Structures are given as structure tokens and as C-alpha cells.
Amino acid sequence: MMTPEEIRAIEIRLGYLFLEQGLLLQALTRKAAAQEQRQKGKQCEDQEVFRTLGDAVLKAILTDLLIQKGYTTRGGITQKKEKLEKEESLSAMLRAMEITPIVGIGERNIGVHEQSLALAETFEAIVAAIYKDGGYEIIKNLVVKWFSPLIEQ
């Protein structure tokens, strides 16, 4: 599905080298692509469960970051966090990193790999993969790096 060089290039753009690159591949792989690989007799995990974990990890880190940046009310934190984690913001971040999900043939034909929803879901899955591979402090540092410029705008 991906060459070692392609994987390394993504890791460099993320700013994180995986100990277990299979976690990155799972985070990048949409359900349709995984099903196609399984039909060929290959073992392949998809990003679905990672999206849920990544969403939760991202919410926790962003909430903590906003408090550190001086947001002091629940309403203020919630409002800014919702802007940061909305589909358009997450997909824009992944586009800026030039990372696209691994999609199935049918999804590729209709351009799913370029759609904001697929990119946002992949971003959340990547957050989960880094969390699982490197732990909370590593992903926290990366999220702070990625989102601080957006918070200060």
C-alpha cells in the first residue's frame, strides 16, 4: 500500500517517527481500502476505532491548551475548541502537511481522499496512532505545536 519512503515522508511532515509504523498505516487507512485488502487475503486494519480515540485525546489536549492560553470560562473554552476541532480546521491542517488518507478504489474515483470529512477523520486517527505509539506527552507536544498558531490568531 505504501512504500517505506512514503511512510518516512509522512512521519517527517508530522514531526514524529513511529516505533510501530503499522499504527500510522492503520490511522491512514479508510474502511473501504482495508476491506479491499482483506478481499485480496491480506490483513489490514482501518482507522475507524482510532478516529474515536483521537477525537477524545484531541479534545482533552485542546481544552488544557486553551486554559493555559488564558481562556477562563467554560463557554469561551468550548467555543474556541469547537472552532479548532471542526472539520474544516482539521482537514486544512492535514492538507498543509500534504497527508491524504488511503482510500479504496471506489472512494478514490469520487475523490473521497480530498474531502474535508475524510481528512478530518484521518487527522483524528493520526492523533490516536501517535498517542498509542508514543504516549500522551508526545501527542500533547505535537498538538500544542500544530494548534498554538491558530489559538493566537
PDB file of C-alpha atoms in Angstrom:
ATOM      1  CA  MET A   1       0.000   0.000   0.000  1.00  0.00           C
ATOM      2  CA  MET A   2       2.755   2.481   0.906  1.00  0.00           C
ATOM      3  CA  THR A   3       6.482   2.350   0.416  1.00  0.00           C
ATOM      4  CA  PRO A   4       8.871   2.848   3.329  1.00  0.00           C
ATOM      5  CA  GLU A   5       9.900   6.146   1.727  1.00  0.00           C
ATOM      6  CA  GLU A   6       6.300   7.379   1.628  1.00  0.00           C
ATOM      7  CA  ILE A   7       5.808   6.411   5.270  1.00  0.00           C
ATOM      8  CA  ARG A   8       9.017   8.200   6.292  1.00  0.00           C
ATOM      9  CA  ALA A   9       7.950  11.332   4.384  1.00  0.00           C
ATOM     10  CA  ILE A  10       4.646  11.401   6.289  1.00  0.00           C
ATOM     11  CA  GLU A  11       6.436  10.911   9.597  1.00  0.00           C
ATOM     12  CA  ILE A  12       8.709  13.852   8.804  1.00  0.00           C
ATOM     13  CA  ARG A  13       5.734  16.061   7.944  1.00  0.00           C
ATOM     14  CA  LEU A  14       4.056  15.044  11.202  1.00  0.00           C
ATOM     15  CA  GLY A  15       7.221  15.635  13.205  1.00  0.00           C
ATOM     16  CA  TYR A  16       7.060  12.152  14.714  1.00  0.00           C
ATOM     17  CA  LEU A  17       8.820   8.888  13.834  1.00  0.00           C
ATOM     18  CA  PHE A  18       6.724   5.861  14.736  1.00  0.00           C
ATOM     19  CA  LEU A  19       8.165   2.971  16.686  1.00  0.00           C
ATOM     20  CA  GLU A  20       5.338   0.857  15.241  1.00  0.00           C
ATOM     21  CA  GLN A  21       4.652   2.085  11.701  1.00  0.00           C
ATOM     22  CA  GLY A  22       1.644  -0.215  11.474  1.00  0.00           C
ATOM     23  CA  LEU A  23      -0.204   2.237  13.723  1.00  0.00           C
ATOM     24  CA  LEU A  24       0.377   5.024  11.208  1.00  0.00           C
ATOM     25  CA  LEU A  25      -0.797   2.822   8.350  1.00  0.00           C
ATOM     26  CA  GLN A  26      -3.934   1.915  10.276  1.00  0.00           C
ATOM     27  CA  ALA A  27      -4.605   5.585  11.005  1.00  0.00           C
ATOM     28  CA  LEU A  28      -4.303   6.446   7.320  1.00  0.00           C
ATOM     29  CA  THR A  29      -6.434   3.544   6.037  1.00  0.00           C
ATOM     30  CA  ARG A  30     -10.123   4.119   5.486  1.00  0.00           C
ATOM     31  CA  LYS A  31     -12.571   1.253   5.868  1.00  0.00           C
ATOM     32  CA  ALA A  32     -13.111   0.701   2.122  1.00  0.00           C
ATOM     33  CA  ALA A  33      -9.368   0.399   1.477  1.00  0.00           C
ATOM     34  CA  ALA A  34      -8.984  -2.088   4.331  1.00  0.00           C
ATOM     35  CA  GLN A  35     -11.895  -4.162   3.003  1.00  0.00           C
ATOM     36  CA  GLU A  36     -10.306  -4.279  -0.449  1.00  0.00           C
ATOM     37  CA  GLN A  37      -7.052  -5.537   1.063  1.00  0.00           C
ATOM     38  CA  ARG A  38      -8.896  -8.191   3.101  1.00  0.00           C
ATOM     39  CA  GLN A  39     -10.655  -9.381  -0.070  1.00  0.00           C
ATOM     40  CA  LYS A  40      -7.193  -9.987  -1.500  1.00  0.00           C
ATOM     41  CA  GLY A  41      -6.361 -12.131   1.531  1.00  0.00           C
ATOM     42  CA  LYS A  42      -4.192  -9.527   3.237  1.00  0.00           C
ATOM     43  CA  GLN A  43      -4.564  -8.478   6.849  1.00  0.00           C
ATOM     44  CA  CYS A  44      -5.438  -4.792   7.068  1.00  0.00           C
ATOM     45  CA  GLU A  45      -6.858  -2.682   9.879  1.00  0.00           C
ATOM     46  CA  ASP A  46      -8.793   0.525   9.275  1.00  0.00           C
ATOM     47  CA  GLN A  47      -8.864   3.859  11.065  1.00  0.00           C
ATOM     48  CA  GLU A  48     -12.405   3.701  12.447  1.00  0.00           C
ATOM     49  CA  VAL A  49     -11.662   2.975  16.107  1.00  0.00           C
ATOM     50  CA  PHE A  50      -8.685   5.350  16.039  1.00  0.00           C
ATOM     51  CA  ARG A  51     -10.953   8.209  14.995  1.00  0.00           C
ATOM     52  CA  THR A  52     -12.929   7.899  18.230  1.00  0.00           C
ATOM     53  CA  LEU A  53      -9.822   7.723  20.412  1.00  0.00           C
ATOM     54  CA  GLY A  54      -8.140  10.572  18.545  1.00  0.00           C
ATOM     55  CA  ASP A  55     -11.182  12.797  18.941  1.00  0.00           C
ATOM     56  CA  ALA A  56     -11.156  12.261  22.728  1.00  0.00           C
ATOM     57  CA  VAL A  57      -7.393  12.819  23.051  1.00  0.00           C
ATOM     58  CA  LEU A  58      -7.582  15.950  20.896  1.00  0.00           C
ATOM     59  CA  LYS A  59     -10.456  17.390  22.967  1.00  0.00           C
ATOM     60  CA  ALA A  60      -8.528  16.867  26.217  1.00  0.00           C
ATOM     61  CA  ILE A  61      -5.321  18.435  24.909  1.00  0.00           C
ATOM     62  CA  LEU A  62      -7.063  21.394  23.283  1.00  0.00           C
ATOM     63  CA  THR A  63      -9.066  22.101  26.444  1.00  0.00           C
ATOM     64  CA  ASP A  64      -5.884  22.076  28.539  1.00  0.00           C
ATOM     65  CA  LEU A  65      -4.064  24.238  25.983  1.00  0.00           C
ATOM     66  CA  LEU A  66      -6.867  26.811  25.905  1.00  0.00           C
ATOM     67  CA  ILE A  67      -6.809  27.076  29.691  1.00  0.00           C
ATOM     68  CA  GLN A  68      -3.035  27.610  29.552  1.00  0.00           C
ATOM     69  CA  LYS A  69      -3.551  30.310  26.897  1.00  0.00           C
ATOM     70  CA  GLY A  70      -5.843  32.254  29.231  1.00  0.00           C
ATOM     71  CA  TYR A  71      -9.332  31.050  28.403  1.00  0.00           C
ATOM     72  CA  THR A  72     -11.118  31.065  31.746  1.00  0.00           C
ATOM     73  CA  THR A  73     -14.789  30.369  31.095  1.00  0.00           C
ATOM     74  CA  ARG A  74     -16.440  27.167  30.048  1.00  0.00           C
ATOM     75  CA  GLY A  75     -18.245  28.975  27.247  1.00  0.00           C
ATOM     76  CA  GLY A  76     -15.068  30.596  25.942  1.00  0.00           C
ATOM     77  CA  ILE A  77     -13.159  27.322  26.026  1.00  0.00           C
ATOM     78  CA  THR A  78     -15.962  25.400  24.359  1.00  0.00           C
ATOM     79  CA  GLN A  79     -16.473  27.988  21.631  1.00  0.00           C
ATOM     80  CA  LYS A  80     -12.762  28.206  20.704  1.00  0.00           C
ATOM     81  CA  LYS A  81     -12.269  24.420  20.961  1.00  0.00           C
ATOM     82  CA  GLU A  82     -15.186  23.824  18.591  1.00  0.00           C
ATOM     83  CA  LYS A  83     -13.605  26.167  16.035  1.00  0.00           C
ATOM     84  CA  LEU A  84     -10.245  24.421  16.325  1.00  0.00           C
ATOM     85  CA  GLU A  85     -11.572  20.896  16.013  1.00  0.00           C
ATOM     86  CA  LYS A  86     -14.165  21.457  13.321  1.00  0.00           C
ATOM     87  CA  GLU A  87     -13.888  19.518  10.084  1.00  0.00           C
ATOM     88  CA  GLU A  88     -12.538  22.459   8.072  1.00  0.00           C
ATOM     89  CA  SER A  89      -9.745  23.183  10.573  1.00  0.00           C
ATOM     90  CA  LEU A  90      -8.554  19.597  10.877  1.00  0.00           C
ATOM     91  CA  SER A  91      -8.713  18.980   7.135  1.00  0.00           C
ATOM     92  CA  ALA A  92      -6.808  22.211   6.444  1.00  0.00           C
ATOM     93  CA  MET A  93      -4.077  21.072   8.819  1.00  0.00           C
ATOM     94  CA  LEU A  94      -3.739  17.716   7.060  1.00  0.00           C
ATOM     95  CA  ARG A  95      -3.748  19.426   3.659  1.00  0.00           C
ATOM     96  CA  ALA A  96      -0.963  21.739   4.833  1.00  0.00           C
ATOM     97  CA  MET A  97       1.042  18.657   5.847  1.00  0.00           C
ATOM     98  CA  GLU A  98       0.259  17.137   2.433  1.00  0.00           C
ATOM     99  CA  ILE A  99      -1.119  13.957   4.008  1.00  0.00           C
ATOM    100  CA  THR A 100      -4.059  12.133   2.450  1.00  0.00           C
ATOM    101  CA  PRO A 101      -5.882   9.031   3.631  1.00  0.00           C
ATOM    102  CA  ILE A 102      -5.524   5.649   1.981  1.00  0.00           C
ATOM    103  CA  VAL A 103      -8.862   5.075   0.283  1.00  0.00           C
ATOM    104  CA  GLY A 104     -10.494   2.271  -1.642  1.00  0.00           C
ATOM    105  CA  ILE A 105     -10.790   2.334  -5.416  1.00  0.00           C
ATOM    106  CA  GLY A 106     -14.415   3.481  -5.328  1.00  0.00           C
ATOM    107  CA  GLU A 107     -13.627   6.234  -2.844  1.00  0.00           C
ATOM    108  CA  ARG A 108     -10.690   7.384  -4.942  1.00  0.00           C
ATOM    109  CA  ASN A 109     -12.900   7.553  -8.035  1.00  0.00           C
ATOM    110  CA  ILE A 110     -15.221  10.022  -6.305  1.00  0.00           C
ATOM    111  CA  GLY A 111     -12.412  11.974  -4.641  1.00  0.00           C
ATOM    112  CA  VAL A 112     -13.044  10.985  -1.023  1.00  0.00           C
ATOM    113  CA  HIS A 113      -9.319  11.345  -0.269  1.00  0.00           C
ATOM    114  CA  GLU A 114      -9.663  15.099  -0.932  1.00  0.00           C
ATOM    115  CA  GLN A 115     -12.899  15.661   1.028  1.00  0.00           C
ATOM    116  CA  SER A 116     -12.775  17.589   4.280  1.00  0.00           C
ATOM    117  CA  LEU A 117     -14.617  14.921   6.277  1.00  0.00           C
ATOM    118  CA  ALA A 118     -12.207  12.141   5.279  1.00  0.00           C
ATOM    119  CA  LEU A 119      -9.212  14.357   6.007  1.00  0.00           C
ATOM    120  CA  ALA A 120     -10.579  15.430   9.407  1.00  0.00           C
ATOM    121  CA  GLU A 121     -11.297  11.814  10.356  1.00  0.00           C
ATOM    122  CA  THR A 122      -7.798  10.841   9.272  1.00  0.00           C
ATOM    123  CA  PHE A 123      -6.326  13.649  11.361  1.00  0.00           C
ATOM    124  CA  GLU A 124      -8.136  12.306  14.442  1.00  0.00           C
ATOM    125  CA  ALA A 125      -6.936   8.787  13.653  1.00  0.00           C
ATOM    126  CA  ILE A 126      -3.338  10.018  13.360  1.00  0.00           C
ATOM    127  CA  VAL A 127      -3.641  11.698  16.769  1.00  0.00           C
ATOM    128  CA  ALA A 128      -4.727   8.335  18.216  1.00  0.00           C
ATOM    129  CA  ALA A 129      -1.900   6.459  16.472  1.00  0.00           C
ATOM    130  CA  ILE A 130       0.720   8.825  17.869  1.00  0.00           C
ATOM    131  CA  TYR A 131      -0.897   8.613  21.308  1.00  0.00           C
ATOM    132  CA  LYS A 132      -0.785   4.800  21.204  1.00  0.00           C
ATOM    133  CA  ASP A 133       2.770   4.728  19.852  1.00  0.00           C
ATOM    134  CA  GLY A 134       4.442   7.480  21.872  1.00  0.00           C
ATOM    135  CA  GLY A 135       2.157   8.303  24.762  1.00  0.00           C
ATOM    136  CA  TYR A 136       0.262  11.318  25.978  1.00  0.00           C
ATOM    137  CA  GLU A 137       3.172  13.752  26.385  1.00  0.00           C
ATOM    138  CA  ILE A 138       4.384  13.197  22.819  1.00  0.00           C
ATOM    139  CA  ILE A 139       0.985  13.826  21.231  1.00  0.00           C
ATOM    140  CA  LYS A 140       0.333  16.709  23.594  1.00  0.00           C
ATOM    141  CA  ASN A 141       3.550  18.420  22.453  1.00  0.00           C
ATOM    142  CA  LEU A 142       2.647  17.904  18.804  1.00  0.00           C
ATOM    143  CA  VAL A 143      -0.908  19.181  19.215  1.00  0.00           C
ATOM    144  CA  VAL A 144       0.422  22.254  21.025  1.00  0.00           C
ATOM    145  CA  LYS A 145       2.862  22.844  18.149  1.00  0.00           C
ATOM    146  CA  TRP A 146       0.173  22.367  15.495  1.00  0.00           C
ATOM    147  CA  PHE A 147      -2.597  24.388  17.155  1.00  0.00           C
ATOM    148  CA  SER A 148      -0.848  27.204  19.056  1.00  0.00           C
ATOM    149  CA  PRO A 149      -0.613  29.452  15.975  1.00  0.00           C
ATOM    150  CA  LEU A 150      -4.369  29.018  15.424  1.00  0.00           C
ATOM    151  CA  ILE A 151      -5.178  29.877  19.034  1.00  0.00           C
ATOM    152  CA  GLU A 152      -3.118  33.061  18.924  1.00  0.00           C
ATOM    153  CA  GLN A 153      -4.860  34.372  15.792  1.00  0.00           C
TER     154      GLN A 153
END
